Coordinates of C-alpha atoms and ligand atoms in Angstrom, one line a residue:
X1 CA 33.9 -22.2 -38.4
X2 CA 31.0 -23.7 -36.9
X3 CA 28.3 -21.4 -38.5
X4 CA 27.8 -19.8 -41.5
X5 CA 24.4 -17.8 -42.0
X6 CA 22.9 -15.8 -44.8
X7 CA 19.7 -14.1 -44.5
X8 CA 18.8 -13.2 -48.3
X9 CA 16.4 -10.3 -49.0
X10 CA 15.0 -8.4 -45.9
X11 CA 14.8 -5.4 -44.9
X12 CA 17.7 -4.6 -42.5
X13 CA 16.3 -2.1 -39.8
X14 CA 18.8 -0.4 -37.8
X15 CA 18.5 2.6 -35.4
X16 CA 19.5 4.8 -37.5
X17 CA 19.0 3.5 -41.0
X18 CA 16.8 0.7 -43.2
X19 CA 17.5 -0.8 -46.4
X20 CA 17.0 -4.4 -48.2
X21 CA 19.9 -6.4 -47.9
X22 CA 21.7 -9.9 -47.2
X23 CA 23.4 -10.2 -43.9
X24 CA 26.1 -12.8 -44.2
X25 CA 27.1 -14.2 -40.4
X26 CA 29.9 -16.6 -39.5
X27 CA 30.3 -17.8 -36.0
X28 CA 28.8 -15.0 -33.7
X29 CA 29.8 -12.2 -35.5
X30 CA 28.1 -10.9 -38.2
X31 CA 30.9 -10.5 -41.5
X32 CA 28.6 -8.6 -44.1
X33 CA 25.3 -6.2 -45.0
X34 CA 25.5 -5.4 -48.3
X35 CA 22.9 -6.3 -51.2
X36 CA 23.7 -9.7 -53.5
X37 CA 25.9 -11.6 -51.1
X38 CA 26.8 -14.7 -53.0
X39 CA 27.8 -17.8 -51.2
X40 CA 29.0 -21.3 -51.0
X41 CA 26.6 -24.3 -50.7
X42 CA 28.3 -24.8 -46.9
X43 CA 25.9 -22.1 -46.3
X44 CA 22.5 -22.1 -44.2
X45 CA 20.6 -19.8 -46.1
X46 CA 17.2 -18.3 -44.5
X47 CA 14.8 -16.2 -46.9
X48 CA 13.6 -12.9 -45.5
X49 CA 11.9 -11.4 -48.6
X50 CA 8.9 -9.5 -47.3
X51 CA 10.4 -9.3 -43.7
X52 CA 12.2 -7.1 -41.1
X53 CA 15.4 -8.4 -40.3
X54 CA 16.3 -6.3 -37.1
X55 CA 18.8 -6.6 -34.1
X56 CA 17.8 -9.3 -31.2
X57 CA 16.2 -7.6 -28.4
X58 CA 17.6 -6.4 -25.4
X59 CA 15.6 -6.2 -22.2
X60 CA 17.1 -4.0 -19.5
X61 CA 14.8 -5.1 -16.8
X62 CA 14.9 -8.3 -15.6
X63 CA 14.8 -10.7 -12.3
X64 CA 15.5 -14.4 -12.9
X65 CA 15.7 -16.8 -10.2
X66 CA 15.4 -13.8 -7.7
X67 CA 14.9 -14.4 -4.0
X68 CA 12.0 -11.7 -3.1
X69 CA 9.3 -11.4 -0.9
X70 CA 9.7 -15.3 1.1
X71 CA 10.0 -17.2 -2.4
X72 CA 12.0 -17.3 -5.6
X73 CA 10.7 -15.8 -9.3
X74 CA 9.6 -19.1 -10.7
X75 CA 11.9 -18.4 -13.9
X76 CA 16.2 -19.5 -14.3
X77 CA 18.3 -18.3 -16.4
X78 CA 17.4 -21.2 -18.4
X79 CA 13.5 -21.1 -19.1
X80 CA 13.2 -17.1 -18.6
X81 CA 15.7 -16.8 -21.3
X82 CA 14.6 -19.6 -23.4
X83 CA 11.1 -17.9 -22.8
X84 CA 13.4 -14.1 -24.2
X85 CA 14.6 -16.3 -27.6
X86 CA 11.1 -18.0 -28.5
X87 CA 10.2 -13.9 -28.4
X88 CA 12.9 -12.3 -29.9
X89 CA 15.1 -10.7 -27.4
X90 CA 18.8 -11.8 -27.7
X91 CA 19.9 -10.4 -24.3
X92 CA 19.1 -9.4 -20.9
X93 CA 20.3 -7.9 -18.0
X94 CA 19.5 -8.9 -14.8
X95 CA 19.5 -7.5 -11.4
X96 CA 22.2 -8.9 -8.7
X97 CA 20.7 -8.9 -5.3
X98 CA 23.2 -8.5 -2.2
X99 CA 23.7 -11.8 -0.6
X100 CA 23.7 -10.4 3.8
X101 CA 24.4 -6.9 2.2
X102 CA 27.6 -7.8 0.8
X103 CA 28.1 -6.9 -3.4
X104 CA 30.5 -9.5 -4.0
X105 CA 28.5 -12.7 -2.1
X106 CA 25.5 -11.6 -4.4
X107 CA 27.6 -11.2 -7.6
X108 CA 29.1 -14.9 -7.2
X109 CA 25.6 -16.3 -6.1
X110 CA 24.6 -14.9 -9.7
X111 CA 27.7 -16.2 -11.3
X112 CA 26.2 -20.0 -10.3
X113 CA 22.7 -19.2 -11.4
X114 CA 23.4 -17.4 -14.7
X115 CA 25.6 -20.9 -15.8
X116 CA 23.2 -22.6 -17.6
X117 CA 22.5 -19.6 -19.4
X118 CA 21.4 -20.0 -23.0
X119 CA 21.5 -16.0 -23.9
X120 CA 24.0 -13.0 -23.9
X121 CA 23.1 -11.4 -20.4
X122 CA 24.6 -8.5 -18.4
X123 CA 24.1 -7.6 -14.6
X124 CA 23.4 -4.4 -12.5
X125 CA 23.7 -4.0 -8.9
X126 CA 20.9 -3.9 -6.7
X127 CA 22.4 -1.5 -3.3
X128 CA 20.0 -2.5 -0.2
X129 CA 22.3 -0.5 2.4
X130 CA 25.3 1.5 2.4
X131 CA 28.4 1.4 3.9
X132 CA 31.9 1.5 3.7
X133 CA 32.7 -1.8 2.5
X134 CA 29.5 -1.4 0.1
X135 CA 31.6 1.9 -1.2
X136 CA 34.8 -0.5 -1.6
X137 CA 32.6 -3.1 -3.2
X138 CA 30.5 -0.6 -5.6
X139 CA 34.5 -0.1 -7.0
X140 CA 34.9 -3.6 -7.4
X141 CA 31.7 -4.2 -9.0
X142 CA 33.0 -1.6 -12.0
X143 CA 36.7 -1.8 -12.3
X144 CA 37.0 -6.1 -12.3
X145 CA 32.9 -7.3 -12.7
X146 CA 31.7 -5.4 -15.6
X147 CA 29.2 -3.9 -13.7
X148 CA 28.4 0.0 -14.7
X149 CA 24.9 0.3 -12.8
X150 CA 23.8 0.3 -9.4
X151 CA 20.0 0.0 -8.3
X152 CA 18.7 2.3 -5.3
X153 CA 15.0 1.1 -3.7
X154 CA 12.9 4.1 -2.3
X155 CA 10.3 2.1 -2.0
X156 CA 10.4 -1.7 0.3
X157 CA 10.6 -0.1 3.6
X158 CA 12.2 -2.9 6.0
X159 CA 14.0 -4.6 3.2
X160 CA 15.5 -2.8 0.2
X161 CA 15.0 1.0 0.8
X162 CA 17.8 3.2 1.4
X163 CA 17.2 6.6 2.7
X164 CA 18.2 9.9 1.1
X165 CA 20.8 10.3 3.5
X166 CA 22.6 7.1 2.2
X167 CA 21.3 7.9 -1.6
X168 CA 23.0 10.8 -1.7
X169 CA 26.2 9.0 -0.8
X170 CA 25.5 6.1 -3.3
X171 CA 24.9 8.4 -6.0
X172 CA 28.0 10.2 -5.3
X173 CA 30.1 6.6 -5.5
X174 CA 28.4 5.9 -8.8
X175 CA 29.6 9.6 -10.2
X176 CA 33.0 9.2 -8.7
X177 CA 33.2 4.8 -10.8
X178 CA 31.7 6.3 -14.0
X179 CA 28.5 3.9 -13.2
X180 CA 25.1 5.0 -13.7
X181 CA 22.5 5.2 -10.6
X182 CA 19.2 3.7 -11.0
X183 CA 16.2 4.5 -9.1
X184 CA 12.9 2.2 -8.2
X185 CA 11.3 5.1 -7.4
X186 CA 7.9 5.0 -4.7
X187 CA 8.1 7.0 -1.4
X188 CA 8.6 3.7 0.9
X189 CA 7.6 5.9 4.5
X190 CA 4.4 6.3 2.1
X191 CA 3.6 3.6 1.0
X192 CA 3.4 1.9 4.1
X193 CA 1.3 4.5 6.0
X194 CA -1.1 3.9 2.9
X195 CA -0.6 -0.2 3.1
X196 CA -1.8 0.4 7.0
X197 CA -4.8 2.6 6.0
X198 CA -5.8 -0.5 3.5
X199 CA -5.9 -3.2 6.4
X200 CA -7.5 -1.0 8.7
X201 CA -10.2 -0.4 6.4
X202 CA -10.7 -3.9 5.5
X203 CA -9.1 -3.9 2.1
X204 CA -7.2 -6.9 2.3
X205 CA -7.6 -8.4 -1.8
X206 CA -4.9 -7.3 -4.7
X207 CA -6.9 -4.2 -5.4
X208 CA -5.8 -2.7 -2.0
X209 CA -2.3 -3.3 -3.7
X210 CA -3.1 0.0 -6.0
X211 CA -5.0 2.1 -3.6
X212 CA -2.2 1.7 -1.3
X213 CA 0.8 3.4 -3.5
X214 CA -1.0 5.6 -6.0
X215 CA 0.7 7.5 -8.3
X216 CA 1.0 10.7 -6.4
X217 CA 4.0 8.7 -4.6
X218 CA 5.8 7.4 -7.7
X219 CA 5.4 11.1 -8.8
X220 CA 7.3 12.2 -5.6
X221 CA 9.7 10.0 -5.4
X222 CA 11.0 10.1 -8.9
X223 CA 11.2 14.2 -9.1
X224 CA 13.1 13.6 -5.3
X225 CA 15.6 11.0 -7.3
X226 CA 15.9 13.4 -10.0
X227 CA 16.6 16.3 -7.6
X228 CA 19.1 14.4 -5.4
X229 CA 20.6 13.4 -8.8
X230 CA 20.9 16.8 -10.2
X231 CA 22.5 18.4 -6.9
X232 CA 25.7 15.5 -7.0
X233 CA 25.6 16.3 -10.7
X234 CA 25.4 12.5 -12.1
X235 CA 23.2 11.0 -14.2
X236 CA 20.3 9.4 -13.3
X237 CA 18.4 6.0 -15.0
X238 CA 14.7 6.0 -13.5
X239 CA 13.5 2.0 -13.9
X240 CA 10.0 1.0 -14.7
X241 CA 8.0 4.5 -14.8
X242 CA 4.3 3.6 -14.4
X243 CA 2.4 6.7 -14.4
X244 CA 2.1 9.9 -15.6
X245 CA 3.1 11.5 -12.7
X246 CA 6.1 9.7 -12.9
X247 CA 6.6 10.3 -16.7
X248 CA 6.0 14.1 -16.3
X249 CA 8.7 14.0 -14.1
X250 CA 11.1 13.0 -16.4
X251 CA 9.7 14.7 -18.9
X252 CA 10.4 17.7 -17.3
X253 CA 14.3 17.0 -16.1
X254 CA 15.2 16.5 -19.7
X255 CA 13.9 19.3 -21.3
X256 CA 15.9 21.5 -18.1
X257 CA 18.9 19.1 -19.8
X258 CA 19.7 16.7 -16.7
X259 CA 20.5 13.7 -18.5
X260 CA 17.9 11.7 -17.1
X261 CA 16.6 8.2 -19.0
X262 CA 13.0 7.0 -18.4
X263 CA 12.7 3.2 -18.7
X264 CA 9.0 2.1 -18.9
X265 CA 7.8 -1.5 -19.2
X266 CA 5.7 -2.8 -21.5
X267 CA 2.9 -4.1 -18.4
X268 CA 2.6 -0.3 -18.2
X269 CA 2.1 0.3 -21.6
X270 CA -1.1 -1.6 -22.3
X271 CA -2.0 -3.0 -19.2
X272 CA -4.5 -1.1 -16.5
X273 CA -6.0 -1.5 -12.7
X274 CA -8.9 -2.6 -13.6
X275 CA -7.6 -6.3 -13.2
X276 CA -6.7 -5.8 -9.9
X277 CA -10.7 -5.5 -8.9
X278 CA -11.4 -9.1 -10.9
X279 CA -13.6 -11.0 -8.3
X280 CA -11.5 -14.0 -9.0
X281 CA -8.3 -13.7 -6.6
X282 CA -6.0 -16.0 -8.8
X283 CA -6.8 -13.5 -11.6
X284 CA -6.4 -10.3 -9.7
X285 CA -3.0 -11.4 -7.9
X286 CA -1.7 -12.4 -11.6
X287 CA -1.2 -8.2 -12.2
X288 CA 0.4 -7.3 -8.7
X289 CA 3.3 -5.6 -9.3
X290 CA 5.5 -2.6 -8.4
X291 CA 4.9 0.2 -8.9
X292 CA 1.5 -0.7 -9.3
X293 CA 0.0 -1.3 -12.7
X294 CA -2.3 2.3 -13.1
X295 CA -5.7 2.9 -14.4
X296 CA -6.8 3.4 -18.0
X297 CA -4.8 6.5 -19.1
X298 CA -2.0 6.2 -18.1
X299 CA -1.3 3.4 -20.1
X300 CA -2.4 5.5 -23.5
X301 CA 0.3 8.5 -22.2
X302 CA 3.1 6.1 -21.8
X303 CA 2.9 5.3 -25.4
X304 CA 3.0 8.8 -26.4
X305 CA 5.9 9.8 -23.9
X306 CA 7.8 6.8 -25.8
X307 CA 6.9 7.5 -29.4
X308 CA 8.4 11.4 -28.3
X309 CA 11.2 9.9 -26.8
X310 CA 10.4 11.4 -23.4
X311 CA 11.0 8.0 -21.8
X312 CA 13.9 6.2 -24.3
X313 CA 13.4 2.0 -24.0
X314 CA 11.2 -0.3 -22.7
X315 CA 11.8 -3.0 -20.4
X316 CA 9.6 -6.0 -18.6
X317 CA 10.6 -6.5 -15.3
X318 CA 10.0 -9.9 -15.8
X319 CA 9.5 -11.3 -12.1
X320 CA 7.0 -14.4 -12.8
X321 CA 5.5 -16.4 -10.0
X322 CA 3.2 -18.6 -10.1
X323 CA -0.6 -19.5 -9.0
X324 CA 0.6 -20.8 -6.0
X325 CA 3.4 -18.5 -4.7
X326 CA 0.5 -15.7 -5.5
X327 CA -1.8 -17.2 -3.5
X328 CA 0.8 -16.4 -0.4
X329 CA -1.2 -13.0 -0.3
X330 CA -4.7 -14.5 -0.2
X331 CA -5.7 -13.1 3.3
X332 CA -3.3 -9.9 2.6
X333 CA -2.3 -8.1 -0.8
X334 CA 0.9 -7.1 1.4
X335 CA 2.4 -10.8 1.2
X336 CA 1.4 -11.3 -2.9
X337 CA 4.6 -11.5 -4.4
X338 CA 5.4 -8.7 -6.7
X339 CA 5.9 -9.1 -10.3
X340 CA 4.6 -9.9 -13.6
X341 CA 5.4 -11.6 -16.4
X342 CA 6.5 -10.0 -20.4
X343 CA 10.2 -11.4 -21.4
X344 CA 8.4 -13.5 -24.4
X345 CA 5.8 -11.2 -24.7
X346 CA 7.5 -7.7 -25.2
X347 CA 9.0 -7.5 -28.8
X348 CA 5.7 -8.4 -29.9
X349 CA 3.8 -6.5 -27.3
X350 CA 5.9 -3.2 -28.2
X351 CA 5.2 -3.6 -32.6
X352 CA 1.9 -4.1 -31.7
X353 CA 1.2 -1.5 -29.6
X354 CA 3.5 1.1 -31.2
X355 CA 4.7 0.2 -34.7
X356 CA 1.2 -1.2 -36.1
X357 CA -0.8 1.6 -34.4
X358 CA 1.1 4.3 -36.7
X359 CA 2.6 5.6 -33.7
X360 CA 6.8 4.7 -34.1
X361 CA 8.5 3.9 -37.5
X362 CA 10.2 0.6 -37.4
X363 CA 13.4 2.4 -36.8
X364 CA 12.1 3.4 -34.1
X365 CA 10.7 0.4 -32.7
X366 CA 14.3 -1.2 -33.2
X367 CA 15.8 2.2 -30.7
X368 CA 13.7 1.7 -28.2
X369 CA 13.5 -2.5 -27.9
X370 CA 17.5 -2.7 -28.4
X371 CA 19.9 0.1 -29.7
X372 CA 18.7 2.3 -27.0
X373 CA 19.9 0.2 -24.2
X374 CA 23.0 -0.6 -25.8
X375 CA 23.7 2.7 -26.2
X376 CA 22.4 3.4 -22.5
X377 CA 24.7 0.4 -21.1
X378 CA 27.7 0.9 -23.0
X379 CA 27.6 -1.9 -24.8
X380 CA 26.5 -0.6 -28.6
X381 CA 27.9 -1.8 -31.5
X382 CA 28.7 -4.7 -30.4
X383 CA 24.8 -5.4 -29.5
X384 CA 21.5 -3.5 -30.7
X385 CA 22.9 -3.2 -34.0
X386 CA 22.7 -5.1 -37.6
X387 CA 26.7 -3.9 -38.8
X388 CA 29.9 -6.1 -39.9
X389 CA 31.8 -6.8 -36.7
X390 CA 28.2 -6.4 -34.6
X391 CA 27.5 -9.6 -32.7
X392 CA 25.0 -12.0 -34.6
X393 CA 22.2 -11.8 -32.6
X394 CA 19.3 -11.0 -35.1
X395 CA 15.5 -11.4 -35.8
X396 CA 13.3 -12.3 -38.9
X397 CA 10.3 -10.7 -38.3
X398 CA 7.1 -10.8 -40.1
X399 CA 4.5 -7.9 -40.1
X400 CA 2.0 -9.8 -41.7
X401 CA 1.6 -13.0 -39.0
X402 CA 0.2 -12.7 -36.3
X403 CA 0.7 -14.4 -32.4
X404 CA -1.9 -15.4 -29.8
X405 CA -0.2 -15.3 -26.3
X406 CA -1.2 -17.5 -23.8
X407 CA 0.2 -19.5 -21.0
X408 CA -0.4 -22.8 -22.9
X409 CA 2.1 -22.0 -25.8
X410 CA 4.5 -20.1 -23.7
X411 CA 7.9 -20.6 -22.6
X412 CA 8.2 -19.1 -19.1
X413 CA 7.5 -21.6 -16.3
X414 CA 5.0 -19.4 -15.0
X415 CA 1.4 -21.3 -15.0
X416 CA 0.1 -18.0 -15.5
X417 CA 0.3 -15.2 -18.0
X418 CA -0.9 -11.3 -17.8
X419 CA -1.5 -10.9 -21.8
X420 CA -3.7 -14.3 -21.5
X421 CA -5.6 -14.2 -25.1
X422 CA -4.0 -11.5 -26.4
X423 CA -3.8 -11.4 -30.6
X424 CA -0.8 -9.9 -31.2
X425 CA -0.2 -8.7 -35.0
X426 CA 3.5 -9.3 -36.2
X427 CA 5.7 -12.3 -35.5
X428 CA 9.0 -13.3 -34.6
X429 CA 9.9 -16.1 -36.9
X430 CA 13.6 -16.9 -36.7
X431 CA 16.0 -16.1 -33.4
X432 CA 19.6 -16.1 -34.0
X433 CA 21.8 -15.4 -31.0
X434 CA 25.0 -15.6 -30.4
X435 CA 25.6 -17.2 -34.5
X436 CA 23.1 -20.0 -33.3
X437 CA 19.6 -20.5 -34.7
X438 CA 17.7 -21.0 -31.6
X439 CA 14.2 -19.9 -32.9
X440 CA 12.6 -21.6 -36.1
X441 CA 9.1 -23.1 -37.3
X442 CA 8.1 -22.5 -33.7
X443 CA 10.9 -24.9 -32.5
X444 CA 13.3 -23.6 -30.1
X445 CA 16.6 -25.2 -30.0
X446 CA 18.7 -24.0 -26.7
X447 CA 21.7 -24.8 -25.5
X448 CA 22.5 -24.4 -21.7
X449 CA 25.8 -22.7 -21.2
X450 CA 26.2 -21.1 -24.4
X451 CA 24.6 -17.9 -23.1
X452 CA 27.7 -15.4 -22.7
X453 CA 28.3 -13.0 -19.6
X454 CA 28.4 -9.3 -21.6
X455 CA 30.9 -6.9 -19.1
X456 CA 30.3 -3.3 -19.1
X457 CA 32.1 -1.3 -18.9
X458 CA 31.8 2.5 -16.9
X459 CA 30.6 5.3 -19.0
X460 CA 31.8 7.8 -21.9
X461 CA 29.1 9.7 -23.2
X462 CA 26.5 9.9 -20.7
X463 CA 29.2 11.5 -18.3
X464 CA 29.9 13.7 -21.4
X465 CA 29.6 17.6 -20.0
X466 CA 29.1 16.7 -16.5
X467 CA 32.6 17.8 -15.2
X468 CA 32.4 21.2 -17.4
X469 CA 28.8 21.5 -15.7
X470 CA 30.2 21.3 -12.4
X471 CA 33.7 23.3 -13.3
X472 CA 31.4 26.0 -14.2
X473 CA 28.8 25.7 -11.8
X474 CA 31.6 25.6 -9.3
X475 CA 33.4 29.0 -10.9
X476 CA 30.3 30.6 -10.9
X477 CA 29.9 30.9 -7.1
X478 CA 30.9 34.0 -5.7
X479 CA 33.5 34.0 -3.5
X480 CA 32.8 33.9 0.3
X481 CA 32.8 37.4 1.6
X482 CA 35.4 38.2 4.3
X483 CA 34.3 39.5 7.6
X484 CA 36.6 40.9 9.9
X485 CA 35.9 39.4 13.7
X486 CA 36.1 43.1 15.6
X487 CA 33.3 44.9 15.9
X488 CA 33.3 48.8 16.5
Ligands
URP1 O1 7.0 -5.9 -8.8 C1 8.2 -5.9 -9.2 N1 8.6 -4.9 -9.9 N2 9.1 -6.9 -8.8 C2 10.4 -6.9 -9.0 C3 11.2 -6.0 -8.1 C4 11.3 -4.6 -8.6 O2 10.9 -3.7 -7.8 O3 11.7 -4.3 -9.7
ZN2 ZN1 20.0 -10.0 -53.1
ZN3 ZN1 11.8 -2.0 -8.9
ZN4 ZN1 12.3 -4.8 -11.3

């Protein structure tokens, strides 16, 4: 076999469970948990007393090498996910953008850009219109691709957003494939009246970027998601919630029982607006994004929605572009293009912020940075677990260390980076993805095209109940009264 692996002596935190053990791996797979392993002298052996051996993470929002907004994000497949190892996630997925509208053209340019990839990594399906061969394309996408979600834009009026007309058709194809529909949801309509009202009054730096789409609109459109969701009866996967507003929103679906999943990000977690008002343009355009980083407070209720498990995971939407492609937005917010940066940074981001605080267990902390979207994605036990026959993709984590982020010692491409002298308490000592030691002694070790292409496949469980809903929501109408035509 080409790898054998024991970690001796940590404790193995699952989802579910924690307990000291070894974890014996051969090849990618791990063979064994179970205390006292005992092995031959063939046998790379990596001591984890005192630490957290936990399952690589898994970040469900990402956009590597995406064409958006006149350029390209600055990070590949390569360096954003060597950039994801150095910090402890073991897989992505990405988002496929339509190539001319068509599924498939955008699904084989991602084919050619995800080649060199050094990391497990998994798609969705960005939908920018909607049509018939879109329809017959969505069915591709899931029965051959391993493709089981689709993204719908409310916001990019002109470029990406669909209206509610076509949503509610799109939804309808992702109910009828077993995929699950995804919403970026901001009113577009809005959002462009309020980017208008910015110029005219002279607002033109990255702070009109906020005041332009507050939160009121990510409120709207995410209980209009939820609604349209809840009337074709399908499930519904809100990306990136930012705000309280939108948060409620959610909040609110799930405890009426929609099956609703709130993904936030961790920029939204600790980050607030005040950045977008630093006098220094280079500095302000750094923390444009959409939907807009919020101000102080929000950030605060995020965490508390996730350690209640009103919203379930956290993502980045890693989107990193550098000073220069920034500085397209100089004269104009409007042309600043959108994204930040957080694929290195959120493992450690997320223990800080919510595991040393006191406010998730470690448990926890491994649900909502891996199992969860594993679970989500149909892809669990084979990733976001620690179990014989689970692929090896693990962390050695120590809670005692500690990490200073900076754009010096990163790994992204970016020459910028939005958690820029952040001390960070806890560190990722040893990545091992796919049976490969790629993270060690802060020395990464990648190799281009060992990265595997993770198909998944439509859903089981989160469709669970849906058709008895509908068979009894359907048998509870009353039947049409008959009317004779004559009238007397
Ligand atoms: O600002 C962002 N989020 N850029 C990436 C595209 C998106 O809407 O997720
Ligand atoms: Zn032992
Ligand atoms: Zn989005
Ligand atoms: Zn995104």
């Amino acid at each position: 076999s080409l790898s054998k692996i024991l970690i001796k002596g940590g404790t193995v935190v699952n989802a579910h469970h924690e307990e000291v053990a070894d974890v014996y791996v051969e090849d990618d797979i791990i063979v064994a948990v179970k205390p006292h392993i005992n092995v031959g002298d063939d046998v790379t052996v990596i001591d984890a007393a005192g630490k957290f051996v936990m399952p690589g993470g898994i970040d469900p929002h990402v956009h590597l090498a995406m064409d958006f907004m006149g350029t390209q994000s600055i990070d590949d497949f390569f360096s954003g996910q060597a950039a994801a190892l150095a910090g402890g996630t073991t897989m992505h997925i990405d988002f496929v953008l339509p190539v001319d509208g068509s599924l498939m053209a955008g699904f084989e340019s991602y084919e050619k850009k995800s080649r060199n990839s050094c990391m497990d990594y998994g798609f969705h399906m960005a939908v920018t219109k909607w049509d018939e061969t879109v329809s017959k394309e969505m069915e591709i996408m899931v029965q051959e691709k391993g493709i089981n979600s689709f993204k719908f834009f409310l916001a990019y009026k002109g470029s990406f957003m669909i209206s509610d007309e076509l949503l509610l058709q799109a939804f309808k194809k992702c109910k009828s494939l077993g995929a699950l529909a995804m919403v970026h949801a901001e009113n577009g309509d809005a959002v462009y009246e309020g980017q208008k009202r910015m110029i005219e009054l002279g607002i033109t730096g990255p702070e009109g970027h906020a005041l332009s789409r507050p939160p009121v609109l990510e409120g709207e459109a995410t209980a209009r998601a939820i609604r349209l969701a809840e009337f074709v009866n399908t499930p519904l996967y809100v990306v990136h919630v930012m705000s309280i507003d939108a948060m409620e929103e959610v909040a609110k679906a799930r405890k009426s029982g929609l099956r609703v999943i709130g993904e936030t990000v961790v920029s939204a977690l600790v980050l607030d607006d005040s950045w977008l008002w630093h006098p220094d343009f280079s500095i302000a355009a750094k923390y444009v994004m959409s939907p807009p980083i919020r101000a102080s407070g929000h950030n605060k209720a995020l965490q508390a929605a996730l350690s209640m498990g009103v919203l379930q995971l956290v993502g980045t939407d890693h989107c990193t572009f550098n000073s220069t492609q920034k500085a397209f937005g100089i004269d104009d917010f409007r042309k600043i293009p959108n994204g930040v940066n957080g694929i290195e940074e959120r493992m450690h981001i997320v223990w800080d912020t919510m595991v040393e605080s006191g406010q998730i267990s470690v448990t926890d902390y491994v649900r909502v940075t891996s199992t969860e979207c594993a679970r989500i994605f149909n892809i669990y036990p084979r990733k976001g677990a620690i179990l014989a026959g689970s692929d090896a993709d693990i962390i050695v984590f120590n809670p005692n260390s500690s990490v200073e982020i900076s754009a010096k010692s990163h790994h992204s491409k970016s020459d910028t980076n939005v958690y820029e002298g952040r001390r960070v308490k806890g560190k990722v000592e040893v990545t091992i993805a796919g049976g490969r030691i790629v993270w060690q002694n802060d020395e990464l070790k990648v190799v281009p095209g060992s990265g595997k292409y993770i198909e998944m496949p439509p859903f089981g469980y989160l469709f669970k109940g849906m058709d008895k809903a509908e068979a009894s929501y359907l048998s509870s109408l009353r039947a049409p009264v008959k009317r004779s035509k004559s009238t007397t």
